[in-house]
Backbone as JSON, one array per atom type, in Angstrom:
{
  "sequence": "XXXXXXXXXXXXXXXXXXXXXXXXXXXXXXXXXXXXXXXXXXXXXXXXXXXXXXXXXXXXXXXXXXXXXXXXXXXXXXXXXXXXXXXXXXXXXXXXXXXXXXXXXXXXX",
  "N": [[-18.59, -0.76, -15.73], [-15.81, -2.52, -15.84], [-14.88, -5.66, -14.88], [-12.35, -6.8, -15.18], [-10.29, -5.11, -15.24], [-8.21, -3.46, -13.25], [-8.87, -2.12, -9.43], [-7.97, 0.68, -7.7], [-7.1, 1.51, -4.62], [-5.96, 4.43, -2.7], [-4.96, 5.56, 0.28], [-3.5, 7.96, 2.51], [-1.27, 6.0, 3.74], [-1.63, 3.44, 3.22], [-2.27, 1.19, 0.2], [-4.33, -0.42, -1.5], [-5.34, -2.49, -3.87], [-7.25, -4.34, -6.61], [-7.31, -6.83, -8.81], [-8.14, -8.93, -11.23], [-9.85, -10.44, -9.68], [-8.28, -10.71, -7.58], [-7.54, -9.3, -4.56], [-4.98, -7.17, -3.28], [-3.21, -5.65, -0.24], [-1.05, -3.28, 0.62], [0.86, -1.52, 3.19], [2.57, 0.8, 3.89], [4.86, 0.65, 6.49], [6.53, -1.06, 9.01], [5.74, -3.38, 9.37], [5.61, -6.82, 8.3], [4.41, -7.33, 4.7], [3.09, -7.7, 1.35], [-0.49, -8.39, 1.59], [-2.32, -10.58, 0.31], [-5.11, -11.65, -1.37], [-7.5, -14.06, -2.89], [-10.46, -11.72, -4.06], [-13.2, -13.46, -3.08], [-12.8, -14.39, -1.04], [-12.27, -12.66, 1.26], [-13.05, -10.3, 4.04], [-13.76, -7.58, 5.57], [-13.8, -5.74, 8.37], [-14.99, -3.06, 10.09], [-14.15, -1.7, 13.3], [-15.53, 1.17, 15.6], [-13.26, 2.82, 17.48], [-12.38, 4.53, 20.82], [-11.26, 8.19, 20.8], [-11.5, 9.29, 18.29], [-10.76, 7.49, 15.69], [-10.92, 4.56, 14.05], [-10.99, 1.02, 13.29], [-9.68, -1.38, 11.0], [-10.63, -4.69, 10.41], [-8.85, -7.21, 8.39], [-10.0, -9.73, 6.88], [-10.39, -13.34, 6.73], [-13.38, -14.6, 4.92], [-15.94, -16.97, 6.49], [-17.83, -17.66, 5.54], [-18.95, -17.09, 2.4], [-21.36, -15.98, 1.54], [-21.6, -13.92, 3.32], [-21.08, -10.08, 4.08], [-18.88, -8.21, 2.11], [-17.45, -6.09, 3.89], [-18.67, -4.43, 6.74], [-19.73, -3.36, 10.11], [-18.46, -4.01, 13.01], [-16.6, -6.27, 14.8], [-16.44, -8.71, 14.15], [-16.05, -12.62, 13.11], [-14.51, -13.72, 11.72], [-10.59, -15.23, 10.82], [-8.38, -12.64, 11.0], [-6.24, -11.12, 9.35], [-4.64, -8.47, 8.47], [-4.86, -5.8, 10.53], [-5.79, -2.42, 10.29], [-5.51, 1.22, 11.39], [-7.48, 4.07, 10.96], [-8.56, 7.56, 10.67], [-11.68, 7.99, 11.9], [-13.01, 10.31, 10.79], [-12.63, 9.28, 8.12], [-13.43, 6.86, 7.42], [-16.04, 6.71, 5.6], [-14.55, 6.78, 3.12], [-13.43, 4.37, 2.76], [-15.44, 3.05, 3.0], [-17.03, 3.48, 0.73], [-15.32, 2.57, -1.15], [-15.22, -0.51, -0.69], [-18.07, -1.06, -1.53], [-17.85, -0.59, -3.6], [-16.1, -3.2, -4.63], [-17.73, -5.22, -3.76], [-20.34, -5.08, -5.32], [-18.64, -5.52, -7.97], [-17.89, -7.93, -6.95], [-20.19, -9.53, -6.55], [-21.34, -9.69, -3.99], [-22.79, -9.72, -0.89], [-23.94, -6.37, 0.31], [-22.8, -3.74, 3.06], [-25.66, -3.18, 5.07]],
  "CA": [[-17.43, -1.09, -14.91], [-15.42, -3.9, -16.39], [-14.43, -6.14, -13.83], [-11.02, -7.22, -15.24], [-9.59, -3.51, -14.84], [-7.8, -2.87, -11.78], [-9.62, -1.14, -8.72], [-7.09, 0.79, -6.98], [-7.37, 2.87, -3.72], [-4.45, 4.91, -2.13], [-5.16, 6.69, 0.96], [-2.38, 7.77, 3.3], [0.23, 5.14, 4.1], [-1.88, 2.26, 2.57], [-2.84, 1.42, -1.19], [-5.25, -1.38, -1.77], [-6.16, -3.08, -5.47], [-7.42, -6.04, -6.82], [-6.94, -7.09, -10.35], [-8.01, -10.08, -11.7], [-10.14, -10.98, -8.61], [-7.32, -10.82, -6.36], [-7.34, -8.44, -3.21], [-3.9, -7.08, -2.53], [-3.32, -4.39, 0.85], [0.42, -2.73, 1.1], [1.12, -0.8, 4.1], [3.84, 1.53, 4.84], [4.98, 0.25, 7.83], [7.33, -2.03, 9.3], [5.04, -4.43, 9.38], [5.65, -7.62, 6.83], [3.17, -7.55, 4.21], [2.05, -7.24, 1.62], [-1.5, -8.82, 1.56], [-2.95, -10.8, -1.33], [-6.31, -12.91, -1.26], [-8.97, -13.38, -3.26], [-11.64, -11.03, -3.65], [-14.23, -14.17, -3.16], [-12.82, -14.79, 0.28], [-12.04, -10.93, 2.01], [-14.06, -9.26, 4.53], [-13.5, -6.1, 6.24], [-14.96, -5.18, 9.56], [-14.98, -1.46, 10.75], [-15.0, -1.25, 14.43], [-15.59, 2.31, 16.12], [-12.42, 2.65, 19.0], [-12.25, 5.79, 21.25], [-10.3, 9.17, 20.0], [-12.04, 9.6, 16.97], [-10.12, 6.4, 15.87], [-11.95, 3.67, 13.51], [-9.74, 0.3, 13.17], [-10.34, -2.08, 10.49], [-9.8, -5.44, 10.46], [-9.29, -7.2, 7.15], [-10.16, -11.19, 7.19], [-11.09, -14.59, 6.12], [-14.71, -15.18, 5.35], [-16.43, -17.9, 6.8], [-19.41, -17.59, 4.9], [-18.72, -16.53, 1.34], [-22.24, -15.24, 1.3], [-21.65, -12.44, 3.96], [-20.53, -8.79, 3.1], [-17.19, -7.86, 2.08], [-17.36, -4.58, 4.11], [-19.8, -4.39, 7.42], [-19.51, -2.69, 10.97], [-18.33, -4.64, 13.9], [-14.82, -6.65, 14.7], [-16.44, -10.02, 13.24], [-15.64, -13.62, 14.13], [-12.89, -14.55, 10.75], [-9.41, -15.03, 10.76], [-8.0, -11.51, 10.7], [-4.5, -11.26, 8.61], [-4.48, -7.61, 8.84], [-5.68, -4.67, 11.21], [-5.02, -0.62, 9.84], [-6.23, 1.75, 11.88], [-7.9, 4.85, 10.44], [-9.39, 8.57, 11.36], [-13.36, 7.96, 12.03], [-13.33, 10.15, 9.64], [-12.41, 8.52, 6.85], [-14.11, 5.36, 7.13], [-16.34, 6.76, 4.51], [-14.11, 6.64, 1.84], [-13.07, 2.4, 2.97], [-16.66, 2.35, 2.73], [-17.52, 3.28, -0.74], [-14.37, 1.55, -2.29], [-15.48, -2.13, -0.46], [-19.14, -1.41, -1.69], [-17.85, -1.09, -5.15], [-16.03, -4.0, -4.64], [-18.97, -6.15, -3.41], [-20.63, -5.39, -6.49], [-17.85, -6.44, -8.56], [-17.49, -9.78, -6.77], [-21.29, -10.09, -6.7], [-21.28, -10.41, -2.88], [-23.62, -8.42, -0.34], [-23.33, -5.08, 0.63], [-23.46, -3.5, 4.32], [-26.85, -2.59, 5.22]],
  "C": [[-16.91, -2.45, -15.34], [-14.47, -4.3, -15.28], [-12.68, -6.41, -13.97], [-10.16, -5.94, -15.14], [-9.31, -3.13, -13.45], [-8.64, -1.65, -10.82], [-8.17, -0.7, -7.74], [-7.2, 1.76, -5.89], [-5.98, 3.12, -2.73], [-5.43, 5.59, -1.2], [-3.92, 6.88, 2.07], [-1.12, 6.62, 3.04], [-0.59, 3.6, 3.92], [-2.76, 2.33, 1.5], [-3.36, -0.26, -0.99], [-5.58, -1.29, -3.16], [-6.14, -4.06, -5.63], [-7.65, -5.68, -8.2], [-7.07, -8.53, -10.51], [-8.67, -10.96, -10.71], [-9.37, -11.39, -7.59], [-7.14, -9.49, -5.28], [-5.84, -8.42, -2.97], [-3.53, -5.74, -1.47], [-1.7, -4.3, 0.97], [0.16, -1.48, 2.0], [2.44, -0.07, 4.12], [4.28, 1.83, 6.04], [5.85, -0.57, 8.21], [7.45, -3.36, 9.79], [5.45, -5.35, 7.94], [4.23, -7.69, 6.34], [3.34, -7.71, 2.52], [0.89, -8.06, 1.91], [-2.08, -9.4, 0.56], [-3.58, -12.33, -0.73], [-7.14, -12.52, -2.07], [-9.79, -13.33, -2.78], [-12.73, -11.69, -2.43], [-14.31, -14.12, -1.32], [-12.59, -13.31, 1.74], [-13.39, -10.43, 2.85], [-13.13, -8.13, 5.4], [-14.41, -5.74, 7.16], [-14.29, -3.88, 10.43], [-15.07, -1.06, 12.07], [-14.4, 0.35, 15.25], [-14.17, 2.77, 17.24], [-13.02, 4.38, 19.44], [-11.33, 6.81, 20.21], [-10.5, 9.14, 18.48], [-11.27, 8.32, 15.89], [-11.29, 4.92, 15.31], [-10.86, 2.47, 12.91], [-11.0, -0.59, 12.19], [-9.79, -3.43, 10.51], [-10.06, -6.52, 9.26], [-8.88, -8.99, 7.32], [-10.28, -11.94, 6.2], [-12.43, -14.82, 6.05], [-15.1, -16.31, 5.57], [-17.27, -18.31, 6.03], [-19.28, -16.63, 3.78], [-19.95, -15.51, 0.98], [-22.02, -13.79, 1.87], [-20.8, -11.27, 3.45], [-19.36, -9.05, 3.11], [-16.69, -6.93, 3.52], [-18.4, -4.93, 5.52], [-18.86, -4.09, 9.23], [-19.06, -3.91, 12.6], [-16.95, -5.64, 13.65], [-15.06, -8.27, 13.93], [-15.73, -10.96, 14.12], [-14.23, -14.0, 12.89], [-11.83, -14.43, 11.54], [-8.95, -13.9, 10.46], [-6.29, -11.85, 10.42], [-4.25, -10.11, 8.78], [-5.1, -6.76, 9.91], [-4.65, -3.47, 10.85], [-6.58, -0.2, 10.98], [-6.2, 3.32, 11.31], [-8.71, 6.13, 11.48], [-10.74, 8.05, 11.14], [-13.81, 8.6, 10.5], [-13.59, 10.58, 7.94], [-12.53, 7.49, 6.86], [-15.12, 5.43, 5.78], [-16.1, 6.16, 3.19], [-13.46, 4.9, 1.56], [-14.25, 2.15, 2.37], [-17.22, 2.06, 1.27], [-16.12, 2.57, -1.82], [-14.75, 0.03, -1.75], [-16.98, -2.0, -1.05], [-18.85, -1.25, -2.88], [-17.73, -2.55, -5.54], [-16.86, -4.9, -4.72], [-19.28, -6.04, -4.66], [-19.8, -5.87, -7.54], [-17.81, -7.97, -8.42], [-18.93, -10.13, -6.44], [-22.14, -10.46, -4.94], [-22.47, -9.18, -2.28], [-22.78, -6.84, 0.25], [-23.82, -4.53, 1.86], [-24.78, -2.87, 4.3], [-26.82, -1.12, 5.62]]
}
């Protein structure tokens, strides 16, 4: 996996890729966006809602050490929140645990 090669994930009505160690999230929405941070600094926290209904919310890390990716609403700065079917959290899941390994960072337990 060569890191300098774009990771790109489309699902529905938002595409996510980073290139070059940069994190960028576009929405189709009427929301201003798009999103662009680096990798180093990105987390993503998954929390469960009612109605089958899994919201994510995509942040600032505090702590460069902690995951990219991991279950609960977290304490960062959140810049975005998408909300997603339950499920298809899966498929968030295994594109941020690629990530992680790319940027060297941990991966949810």
């Amino acid at each position: 996996m060569d890191p300098l090669e774009p990771r790109v994930f489309r699902h529905e009505r938002v595409h996510i890729q980073v290139h070059h160690g940069i994190l960028e999230v576009f929405r189709r929405s009427n929301v201003v966006g798009p999103y662009r941070y680096p990798l180093d600094w990105v987390t993503v926290r998954a929390e469960a809602r009612r109605n089958g209904v899994t919201r994510l919310y995509f942040g600032i890390a505090e702590d460069l050490g902690e995951p990219i990716y991991a279950s609960g609403p977290g304490t960062a700065p959140v810049f975005l929140r998408h909300e997603i079917p339950t499920t298809d959290e899966p498929l968030y899941r295994a594109f941020f645990t690629e990530l992680a390994r790319l940027a060297d960072r941990p991966i949810m337990p």
